[in-house]
Short mmCIF file of N, CA, C and O in Angstrom, two decimals:
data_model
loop_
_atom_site.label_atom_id
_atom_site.label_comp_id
_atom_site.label_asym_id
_atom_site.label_seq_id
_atom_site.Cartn_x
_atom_site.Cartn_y
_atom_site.Cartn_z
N UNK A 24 138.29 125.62 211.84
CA UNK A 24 138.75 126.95 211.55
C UNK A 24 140.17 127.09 212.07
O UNK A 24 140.47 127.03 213.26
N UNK A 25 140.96 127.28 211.15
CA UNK A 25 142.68 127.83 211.63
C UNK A 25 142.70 128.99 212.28
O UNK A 25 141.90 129.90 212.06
N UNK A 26 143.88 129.03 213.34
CA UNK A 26 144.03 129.95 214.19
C UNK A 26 144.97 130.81 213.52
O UNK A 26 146.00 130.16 213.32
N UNK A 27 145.05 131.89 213.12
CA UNK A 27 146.05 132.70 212.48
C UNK A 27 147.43 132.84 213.26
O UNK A 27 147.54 133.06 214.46
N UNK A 28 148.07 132.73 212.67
CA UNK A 28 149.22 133.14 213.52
C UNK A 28 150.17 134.42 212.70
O UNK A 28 150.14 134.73 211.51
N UNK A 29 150.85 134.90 213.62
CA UNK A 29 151.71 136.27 212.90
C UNK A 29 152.98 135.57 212.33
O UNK A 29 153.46 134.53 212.78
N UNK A 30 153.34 136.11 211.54
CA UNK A 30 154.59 136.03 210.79
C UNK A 30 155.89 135.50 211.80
O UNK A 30 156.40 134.38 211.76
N UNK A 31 156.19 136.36 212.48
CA UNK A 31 156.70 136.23 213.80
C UNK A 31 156.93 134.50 214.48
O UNK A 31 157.85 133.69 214.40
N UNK A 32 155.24 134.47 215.29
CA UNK A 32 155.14 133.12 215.63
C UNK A 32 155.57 131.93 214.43
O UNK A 32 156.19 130.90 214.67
N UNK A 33 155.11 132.33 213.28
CA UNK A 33 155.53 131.27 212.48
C UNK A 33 156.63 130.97 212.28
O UNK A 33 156.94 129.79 212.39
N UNK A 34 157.67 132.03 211.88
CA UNK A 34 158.96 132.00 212.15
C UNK A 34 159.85 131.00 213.81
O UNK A 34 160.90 130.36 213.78
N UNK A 35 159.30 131.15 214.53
CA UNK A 35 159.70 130.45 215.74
C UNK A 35 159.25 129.05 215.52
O UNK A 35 160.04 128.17 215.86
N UNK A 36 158.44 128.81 215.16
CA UNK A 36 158.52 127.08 214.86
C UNK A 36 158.95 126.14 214.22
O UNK A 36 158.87 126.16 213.00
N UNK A 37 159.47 125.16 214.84
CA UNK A 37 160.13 124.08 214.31
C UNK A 37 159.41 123.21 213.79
O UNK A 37 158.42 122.65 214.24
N UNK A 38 160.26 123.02 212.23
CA UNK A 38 159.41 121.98 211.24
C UNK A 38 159.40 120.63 212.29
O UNK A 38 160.32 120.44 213.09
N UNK A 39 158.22 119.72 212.15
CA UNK A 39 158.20 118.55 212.90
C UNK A 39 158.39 117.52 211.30
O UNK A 39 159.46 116.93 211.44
N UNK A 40 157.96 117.26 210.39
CA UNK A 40 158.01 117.11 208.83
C UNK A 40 159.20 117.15 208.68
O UNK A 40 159.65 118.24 209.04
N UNK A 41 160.16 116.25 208.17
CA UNK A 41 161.30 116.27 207.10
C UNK A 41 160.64 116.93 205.43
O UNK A 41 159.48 116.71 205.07
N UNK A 42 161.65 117.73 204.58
CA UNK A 42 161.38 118.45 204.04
C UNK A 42 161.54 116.66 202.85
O UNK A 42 161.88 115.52 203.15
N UNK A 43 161.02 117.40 201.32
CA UNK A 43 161.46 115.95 200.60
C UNK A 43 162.72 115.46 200.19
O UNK A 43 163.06 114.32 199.91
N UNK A 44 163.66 117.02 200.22
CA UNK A 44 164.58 116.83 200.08
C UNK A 44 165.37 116.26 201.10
O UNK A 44 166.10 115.35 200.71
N UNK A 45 165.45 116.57 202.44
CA UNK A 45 166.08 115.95 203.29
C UNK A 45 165.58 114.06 203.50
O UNK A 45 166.29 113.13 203.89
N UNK A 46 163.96 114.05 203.01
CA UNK A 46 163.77 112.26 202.84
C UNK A 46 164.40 112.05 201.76
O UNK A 46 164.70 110.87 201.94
N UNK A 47 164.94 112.39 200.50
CA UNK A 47 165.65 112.44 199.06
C UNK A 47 166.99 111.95 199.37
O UNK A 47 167.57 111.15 198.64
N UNK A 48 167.79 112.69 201.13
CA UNK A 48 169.43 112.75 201.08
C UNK A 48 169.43 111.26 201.65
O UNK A 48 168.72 110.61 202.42
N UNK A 49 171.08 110.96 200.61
CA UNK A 49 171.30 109.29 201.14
C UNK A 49 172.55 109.46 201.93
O UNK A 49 173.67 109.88 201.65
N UNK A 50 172.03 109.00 202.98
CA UNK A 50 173.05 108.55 204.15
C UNK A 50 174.41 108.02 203.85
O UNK A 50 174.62 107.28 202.89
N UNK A 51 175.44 108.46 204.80
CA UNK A 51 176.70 107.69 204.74
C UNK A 51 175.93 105.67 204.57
O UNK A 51 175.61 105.07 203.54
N UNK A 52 175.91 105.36 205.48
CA UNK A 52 175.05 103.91 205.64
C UNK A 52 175.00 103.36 204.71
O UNK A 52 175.65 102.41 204.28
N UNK A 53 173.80 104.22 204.14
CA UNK A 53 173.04 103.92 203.08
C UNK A 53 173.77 103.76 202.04
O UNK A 53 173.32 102.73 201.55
N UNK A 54 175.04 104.30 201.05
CA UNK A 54 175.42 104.60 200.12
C UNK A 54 176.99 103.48 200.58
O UNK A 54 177.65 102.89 199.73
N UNK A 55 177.24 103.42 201.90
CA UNK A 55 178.39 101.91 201.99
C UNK A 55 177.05 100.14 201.57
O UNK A 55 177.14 99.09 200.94
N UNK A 56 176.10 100.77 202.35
CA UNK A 56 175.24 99.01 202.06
C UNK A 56 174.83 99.05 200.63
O UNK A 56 174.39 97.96 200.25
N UNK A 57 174.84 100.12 199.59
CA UNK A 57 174.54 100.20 198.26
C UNK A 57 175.86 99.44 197.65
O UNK A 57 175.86 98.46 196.89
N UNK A 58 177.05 100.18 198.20
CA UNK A 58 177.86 99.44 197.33
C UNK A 58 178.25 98.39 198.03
O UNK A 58 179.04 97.77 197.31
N UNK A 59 178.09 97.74 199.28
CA UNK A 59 178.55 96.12 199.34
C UNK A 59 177.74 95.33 198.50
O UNK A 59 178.21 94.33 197.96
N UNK A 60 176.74 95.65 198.34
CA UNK A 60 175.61 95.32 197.65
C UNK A 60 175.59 95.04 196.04
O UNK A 60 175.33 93.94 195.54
N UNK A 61 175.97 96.38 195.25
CA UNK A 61 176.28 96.24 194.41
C UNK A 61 177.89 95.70 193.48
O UNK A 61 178.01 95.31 192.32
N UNK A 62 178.93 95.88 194.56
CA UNK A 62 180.51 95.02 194.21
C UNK A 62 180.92 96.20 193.45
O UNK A 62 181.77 95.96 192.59
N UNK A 63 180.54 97.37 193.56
CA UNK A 63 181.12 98.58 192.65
C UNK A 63 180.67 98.35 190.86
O UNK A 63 180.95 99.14 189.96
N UNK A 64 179.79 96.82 190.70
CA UNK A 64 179.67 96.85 189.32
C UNK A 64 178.07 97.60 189.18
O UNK A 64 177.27 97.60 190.12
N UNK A 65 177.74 98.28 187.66
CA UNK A 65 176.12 98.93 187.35
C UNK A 65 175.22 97.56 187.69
O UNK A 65 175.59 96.41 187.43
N UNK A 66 174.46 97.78 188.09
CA UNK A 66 173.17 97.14 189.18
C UNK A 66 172.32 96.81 187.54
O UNK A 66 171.58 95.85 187.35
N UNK A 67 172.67 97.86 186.52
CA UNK A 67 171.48 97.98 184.99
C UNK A 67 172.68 96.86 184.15
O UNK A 67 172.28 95.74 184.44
N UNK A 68 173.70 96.75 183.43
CA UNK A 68 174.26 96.79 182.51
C UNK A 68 175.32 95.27 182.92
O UNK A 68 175.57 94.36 182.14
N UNK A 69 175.74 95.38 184.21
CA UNK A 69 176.27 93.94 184.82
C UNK A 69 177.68 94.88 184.73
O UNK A 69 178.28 95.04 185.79
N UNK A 70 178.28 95.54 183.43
CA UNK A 70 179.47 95.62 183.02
C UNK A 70 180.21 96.40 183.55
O UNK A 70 181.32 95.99 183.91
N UNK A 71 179.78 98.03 183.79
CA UNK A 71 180.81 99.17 184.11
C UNK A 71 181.04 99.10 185.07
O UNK A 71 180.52 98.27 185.80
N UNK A 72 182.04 100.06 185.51
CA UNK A 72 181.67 100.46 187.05
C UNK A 72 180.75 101.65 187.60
O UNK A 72 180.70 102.85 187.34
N UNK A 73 180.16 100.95 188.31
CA UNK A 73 179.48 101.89 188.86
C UNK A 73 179.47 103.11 190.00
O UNK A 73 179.74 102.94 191.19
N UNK A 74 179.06 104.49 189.32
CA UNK A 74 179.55 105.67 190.11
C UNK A 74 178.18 106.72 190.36
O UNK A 74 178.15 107.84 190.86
N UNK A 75 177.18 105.95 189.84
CA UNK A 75 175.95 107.13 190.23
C UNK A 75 175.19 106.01 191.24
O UNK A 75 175.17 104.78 191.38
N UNK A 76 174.56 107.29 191.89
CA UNK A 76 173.12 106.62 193.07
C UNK A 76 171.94 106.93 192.19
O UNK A 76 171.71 108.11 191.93
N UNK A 77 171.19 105.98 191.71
CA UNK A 77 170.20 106.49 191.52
C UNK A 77 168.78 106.37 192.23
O UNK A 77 168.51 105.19 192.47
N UNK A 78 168.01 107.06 192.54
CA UNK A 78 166.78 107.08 193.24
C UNK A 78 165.28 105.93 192.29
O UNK A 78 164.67 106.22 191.27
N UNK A 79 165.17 104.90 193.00
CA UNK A 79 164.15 104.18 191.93
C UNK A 79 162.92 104.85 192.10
O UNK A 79 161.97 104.52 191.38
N UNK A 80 162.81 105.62 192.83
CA UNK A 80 161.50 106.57 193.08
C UNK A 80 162.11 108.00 193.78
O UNK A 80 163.10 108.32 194.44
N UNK A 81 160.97 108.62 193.24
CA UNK A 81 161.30 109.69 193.08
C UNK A 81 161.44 110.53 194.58
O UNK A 81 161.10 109.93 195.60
N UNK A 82 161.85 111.65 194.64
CA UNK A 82 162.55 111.92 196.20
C UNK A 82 160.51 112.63 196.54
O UNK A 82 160.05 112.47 197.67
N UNK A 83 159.64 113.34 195.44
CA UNK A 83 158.60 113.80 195.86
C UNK A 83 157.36 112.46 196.09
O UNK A 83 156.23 112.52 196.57
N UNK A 84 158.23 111.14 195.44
CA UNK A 84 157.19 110.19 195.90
C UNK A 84 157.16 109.15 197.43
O UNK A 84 156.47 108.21 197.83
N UNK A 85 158.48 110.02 198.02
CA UNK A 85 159.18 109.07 199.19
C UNK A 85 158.23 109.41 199.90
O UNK A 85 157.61 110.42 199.60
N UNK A 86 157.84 108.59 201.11
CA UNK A 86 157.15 108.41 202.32
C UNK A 86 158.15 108.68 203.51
O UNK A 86 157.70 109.24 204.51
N UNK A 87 159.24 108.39 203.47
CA UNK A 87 160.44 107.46 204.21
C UNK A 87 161.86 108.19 203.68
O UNK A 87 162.03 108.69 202.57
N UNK A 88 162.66 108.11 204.62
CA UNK A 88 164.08 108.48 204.27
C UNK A 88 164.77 107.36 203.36
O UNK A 88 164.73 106.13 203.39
N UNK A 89 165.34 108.20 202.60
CA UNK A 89 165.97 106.94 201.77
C UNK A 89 166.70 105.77 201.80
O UNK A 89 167.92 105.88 201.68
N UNK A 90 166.19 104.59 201.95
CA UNK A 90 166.68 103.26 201.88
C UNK A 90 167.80 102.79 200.83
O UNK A 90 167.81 103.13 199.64
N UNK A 91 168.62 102.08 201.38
CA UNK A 91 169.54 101.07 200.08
C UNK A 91 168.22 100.26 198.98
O UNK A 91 168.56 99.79 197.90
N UNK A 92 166.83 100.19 199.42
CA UNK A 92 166.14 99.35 198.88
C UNK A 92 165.40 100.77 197.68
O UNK A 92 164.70 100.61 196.68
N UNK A 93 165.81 101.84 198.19
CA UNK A 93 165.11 102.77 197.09
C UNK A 93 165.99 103.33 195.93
O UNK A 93 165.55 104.09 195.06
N UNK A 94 167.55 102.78 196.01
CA UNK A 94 168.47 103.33 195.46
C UNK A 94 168.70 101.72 194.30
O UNK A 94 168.51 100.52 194.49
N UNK A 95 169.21 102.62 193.05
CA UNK A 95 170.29 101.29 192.31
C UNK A 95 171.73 102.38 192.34
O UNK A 95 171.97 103.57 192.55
N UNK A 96 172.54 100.99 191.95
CA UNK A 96 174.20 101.86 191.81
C UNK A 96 174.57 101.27 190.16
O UNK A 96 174.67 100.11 189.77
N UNK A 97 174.67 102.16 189.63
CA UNK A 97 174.79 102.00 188.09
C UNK A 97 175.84 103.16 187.51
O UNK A 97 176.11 104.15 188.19
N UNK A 98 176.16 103.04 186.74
CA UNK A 98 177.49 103.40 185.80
C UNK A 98 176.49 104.77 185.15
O UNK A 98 175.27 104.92 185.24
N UNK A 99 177.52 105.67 184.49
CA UNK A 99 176.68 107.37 183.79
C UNK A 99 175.77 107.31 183.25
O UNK A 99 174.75 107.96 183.48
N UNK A 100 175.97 106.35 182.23
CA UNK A 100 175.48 106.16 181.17
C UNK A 100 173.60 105.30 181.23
O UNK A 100 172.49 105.56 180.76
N UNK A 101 174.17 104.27 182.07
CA UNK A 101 172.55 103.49 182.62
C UNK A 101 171.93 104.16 183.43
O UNK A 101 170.72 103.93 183.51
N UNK A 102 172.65 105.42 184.48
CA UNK A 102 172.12 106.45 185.13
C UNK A 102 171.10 107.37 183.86
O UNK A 102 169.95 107.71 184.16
N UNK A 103 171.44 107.57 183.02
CA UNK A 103 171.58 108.52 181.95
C UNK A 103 170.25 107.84 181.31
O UNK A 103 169.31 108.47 180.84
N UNK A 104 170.34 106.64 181.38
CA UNK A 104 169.36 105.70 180.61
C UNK A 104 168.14 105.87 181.51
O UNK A 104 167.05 106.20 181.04
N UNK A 105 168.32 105.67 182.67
CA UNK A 105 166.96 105.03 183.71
C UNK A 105 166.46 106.65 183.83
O UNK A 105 165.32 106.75 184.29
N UNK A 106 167.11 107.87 183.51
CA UNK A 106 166.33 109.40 184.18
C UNK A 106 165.53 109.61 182.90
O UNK A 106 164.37 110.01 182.99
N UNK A 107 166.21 109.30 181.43
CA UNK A 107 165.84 110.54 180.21
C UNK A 107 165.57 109.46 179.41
O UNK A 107 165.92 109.80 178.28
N UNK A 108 165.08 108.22 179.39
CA UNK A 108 164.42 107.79 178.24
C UNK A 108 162.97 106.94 178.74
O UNK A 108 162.92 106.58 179.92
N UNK A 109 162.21 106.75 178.16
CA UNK A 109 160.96 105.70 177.71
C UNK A 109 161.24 104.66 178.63
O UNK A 109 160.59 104.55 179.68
N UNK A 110 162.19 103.84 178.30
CA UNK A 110 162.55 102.73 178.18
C UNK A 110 163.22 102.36 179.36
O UNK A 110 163.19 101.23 179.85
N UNK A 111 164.15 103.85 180.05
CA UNK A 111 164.55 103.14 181.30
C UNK A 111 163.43 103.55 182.68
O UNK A 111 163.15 102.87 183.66
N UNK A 112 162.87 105.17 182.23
CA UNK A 112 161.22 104.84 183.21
C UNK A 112 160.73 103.72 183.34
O UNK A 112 160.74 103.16 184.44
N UNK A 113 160.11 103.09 182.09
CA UNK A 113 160.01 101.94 182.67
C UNK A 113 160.21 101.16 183.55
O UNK A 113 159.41 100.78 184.41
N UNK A 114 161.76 100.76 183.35
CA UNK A 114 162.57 100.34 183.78
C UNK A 114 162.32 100.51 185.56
O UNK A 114 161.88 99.57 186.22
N UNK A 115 162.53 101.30 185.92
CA UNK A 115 162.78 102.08 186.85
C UNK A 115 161.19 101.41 187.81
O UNK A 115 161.05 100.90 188.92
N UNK A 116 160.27 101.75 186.76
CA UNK A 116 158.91 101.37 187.71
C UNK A 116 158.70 100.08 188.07
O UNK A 116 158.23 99.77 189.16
N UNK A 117 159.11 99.06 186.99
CA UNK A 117 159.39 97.80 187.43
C UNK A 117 160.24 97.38 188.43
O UNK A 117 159.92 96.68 189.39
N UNK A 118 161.38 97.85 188.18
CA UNK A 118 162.33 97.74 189.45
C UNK A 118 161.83 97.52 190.66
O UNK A 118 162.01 96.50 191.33
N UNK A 119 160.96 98.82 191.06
CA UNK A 119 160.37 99.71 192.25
C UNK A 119 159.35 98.12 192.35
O UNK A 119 159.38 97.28 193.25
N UNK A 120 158.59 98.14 191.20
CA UNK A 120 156.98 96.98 191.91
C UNK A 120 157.81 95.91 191.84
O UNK A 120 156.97 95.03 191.72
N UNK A 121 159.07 95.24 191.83
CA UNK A 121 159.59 93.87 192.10
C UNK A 121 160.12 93.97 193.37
O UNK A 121 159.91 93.07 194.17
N UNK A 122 160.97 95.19 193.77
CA UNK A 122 161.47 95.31 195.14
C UNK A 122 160.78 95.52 196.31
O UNK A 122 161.07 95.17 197.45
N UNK A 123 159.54 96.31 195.79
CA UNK A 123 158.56 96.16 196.64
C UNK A 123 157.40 94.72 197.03
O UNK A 123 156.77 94.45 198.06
N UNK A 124 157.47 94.29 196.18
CA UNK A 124 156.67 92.74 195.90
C UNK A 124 157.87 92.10 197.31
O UNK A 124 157.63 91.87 198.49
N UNK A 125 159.17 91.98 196.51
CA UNK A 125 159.61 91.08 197.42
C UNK A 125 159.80 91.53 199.02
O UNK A 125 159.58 90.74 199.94
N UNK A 126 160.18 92.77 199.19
CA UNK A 126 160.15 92.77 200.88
C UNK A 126 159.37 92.99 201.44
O UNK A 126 159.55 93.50 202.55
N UNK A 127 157.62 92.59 200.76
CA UNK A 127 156.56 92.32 201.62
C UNK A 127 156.45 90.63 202.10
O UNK A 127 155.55 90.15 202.79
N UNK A 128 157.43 90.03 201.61
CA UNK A 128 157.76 88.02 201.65
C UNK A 128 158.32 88.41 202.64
O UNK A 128 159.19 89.23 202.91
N UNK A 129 157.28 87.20 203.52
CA UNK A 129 157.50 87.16 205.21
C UNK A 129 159.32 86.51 205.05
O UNK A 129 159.76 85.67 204.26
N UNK A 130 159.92 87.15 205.94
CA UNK A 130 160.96 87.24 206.77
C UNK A 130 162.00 88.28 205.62
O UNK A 130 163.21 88.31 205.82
N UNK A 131 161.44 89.02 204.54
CA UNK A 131 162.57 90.00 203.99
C UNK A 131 161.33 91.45 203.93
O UNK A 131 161.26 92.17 202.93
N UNK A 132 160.47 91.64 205.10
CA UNK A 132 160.04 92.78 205.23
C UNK A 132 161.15 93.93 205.65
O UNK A 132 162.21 93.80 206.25
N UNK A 133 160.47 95.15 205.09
CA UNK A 133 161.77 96.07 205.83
C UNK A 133 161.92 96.20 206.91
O UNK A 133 163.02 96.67 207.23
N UNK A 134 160.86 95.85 208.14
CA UNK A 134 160.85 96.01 208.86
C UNK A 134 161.47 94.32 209.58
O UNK A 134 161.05 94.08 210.71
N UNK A 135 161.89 93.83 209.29
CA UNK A 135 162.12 92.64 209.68
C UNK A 135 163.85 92.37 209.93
O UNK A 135 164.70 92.82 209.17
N UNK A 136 164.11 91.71 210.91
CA UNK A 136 165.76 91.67 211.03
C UNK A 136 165.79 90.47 210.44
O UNK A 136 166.95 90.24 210.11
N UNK A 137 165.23 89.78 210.22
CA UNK A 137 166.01 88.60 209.79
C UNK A 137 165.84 88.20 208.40
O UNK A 137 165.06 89.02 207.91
N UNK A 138 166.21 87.28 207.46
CA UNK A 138 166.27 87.18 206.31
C UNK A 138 166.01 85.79 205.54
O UNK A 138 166.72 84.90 206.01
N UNK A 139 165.37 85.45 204.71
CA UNK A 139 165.35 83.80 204.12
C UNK A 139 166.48 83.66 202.84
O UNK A 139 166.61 82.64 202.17
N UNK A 140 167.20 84.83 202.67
CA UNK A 140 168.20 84.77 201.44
C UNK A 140 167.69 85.50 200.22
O UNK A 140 168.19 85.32 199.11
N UNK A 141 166.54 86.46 200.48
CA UNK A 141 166.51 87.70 199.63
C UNK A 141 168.09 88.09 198.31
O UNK A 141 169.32 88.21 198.32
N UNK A 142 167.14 88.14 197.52
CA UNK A 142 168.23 88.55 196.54
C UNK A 142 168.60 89.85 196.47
O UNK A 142 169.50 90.32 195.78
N UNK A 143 167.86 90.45 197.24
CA UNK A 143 168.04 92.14 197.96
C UNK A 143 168.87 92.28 199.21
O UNK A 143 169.28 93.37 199.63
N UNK A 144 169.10 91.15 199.78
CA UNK A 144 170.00 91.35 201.19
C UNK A 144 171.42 91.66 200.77
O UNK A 144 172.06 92.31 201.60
N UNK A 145 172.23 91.22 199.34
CA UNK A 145 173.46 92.28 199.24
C UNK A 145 174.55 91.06 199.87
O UNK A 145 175.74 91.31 200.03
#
């Protein structure tokens, strides 16, 4: 049984929970190791340059603050591709179950400092 509390008390408490949007925001960090990572070229297309972050999952499906491993860096247009069509959802979900496949391979866990030459280490 919940203890009621007044409007008041509720007001005085501090969220302990990051909101999704604040797990959604990408870090200074995060958005320099995206682009050493990516060489400023689209991560989708090989060709443009690239000027959008895109989220490979969605900011209401994050667990976790956003990683370089949850982001691609891609050009408007492949941005444009991977949000509003069929084809780059897809896209997008595959991405997610290959990047996730690989940094569960002992020594490129996320939680792991060290590395065997991950094609994700950038």
């Amino acid at each position: 049984m919940a203890i009621p509390y007044s409007k008041e008390q509720q007001l005085k408490r501090k969220r302990v929970k990051p909101t999704q949007k604040q797990m959604g925001d990408i870090s200074d960090r995060v958005t320099e190791e995206l682009k050493k990572r990516s060489h400023g070229i689209c991560e989708a297309c090989g060709k443009a340059k690239a000027t959008d972050r895109a989220h490979l999952t969605g900011r209401k499906q994050l667990d976790h603050k956003t990683e370089v491993h949850d982001l691609a860096h891609l050009c408007k247009e492949c941005h444009i591709m991977l949000d509003e069509t069929v084809a780059g959802l897809r896209f997008r979900r595959l991405a997610r179950t290959i990047i996730d496949y690989a940094l569960e391979i002992p020594g490129t866990s996320r939680k792991s400092k060290e590395s065997n030459g991950s094609v994700f280490d950038g």
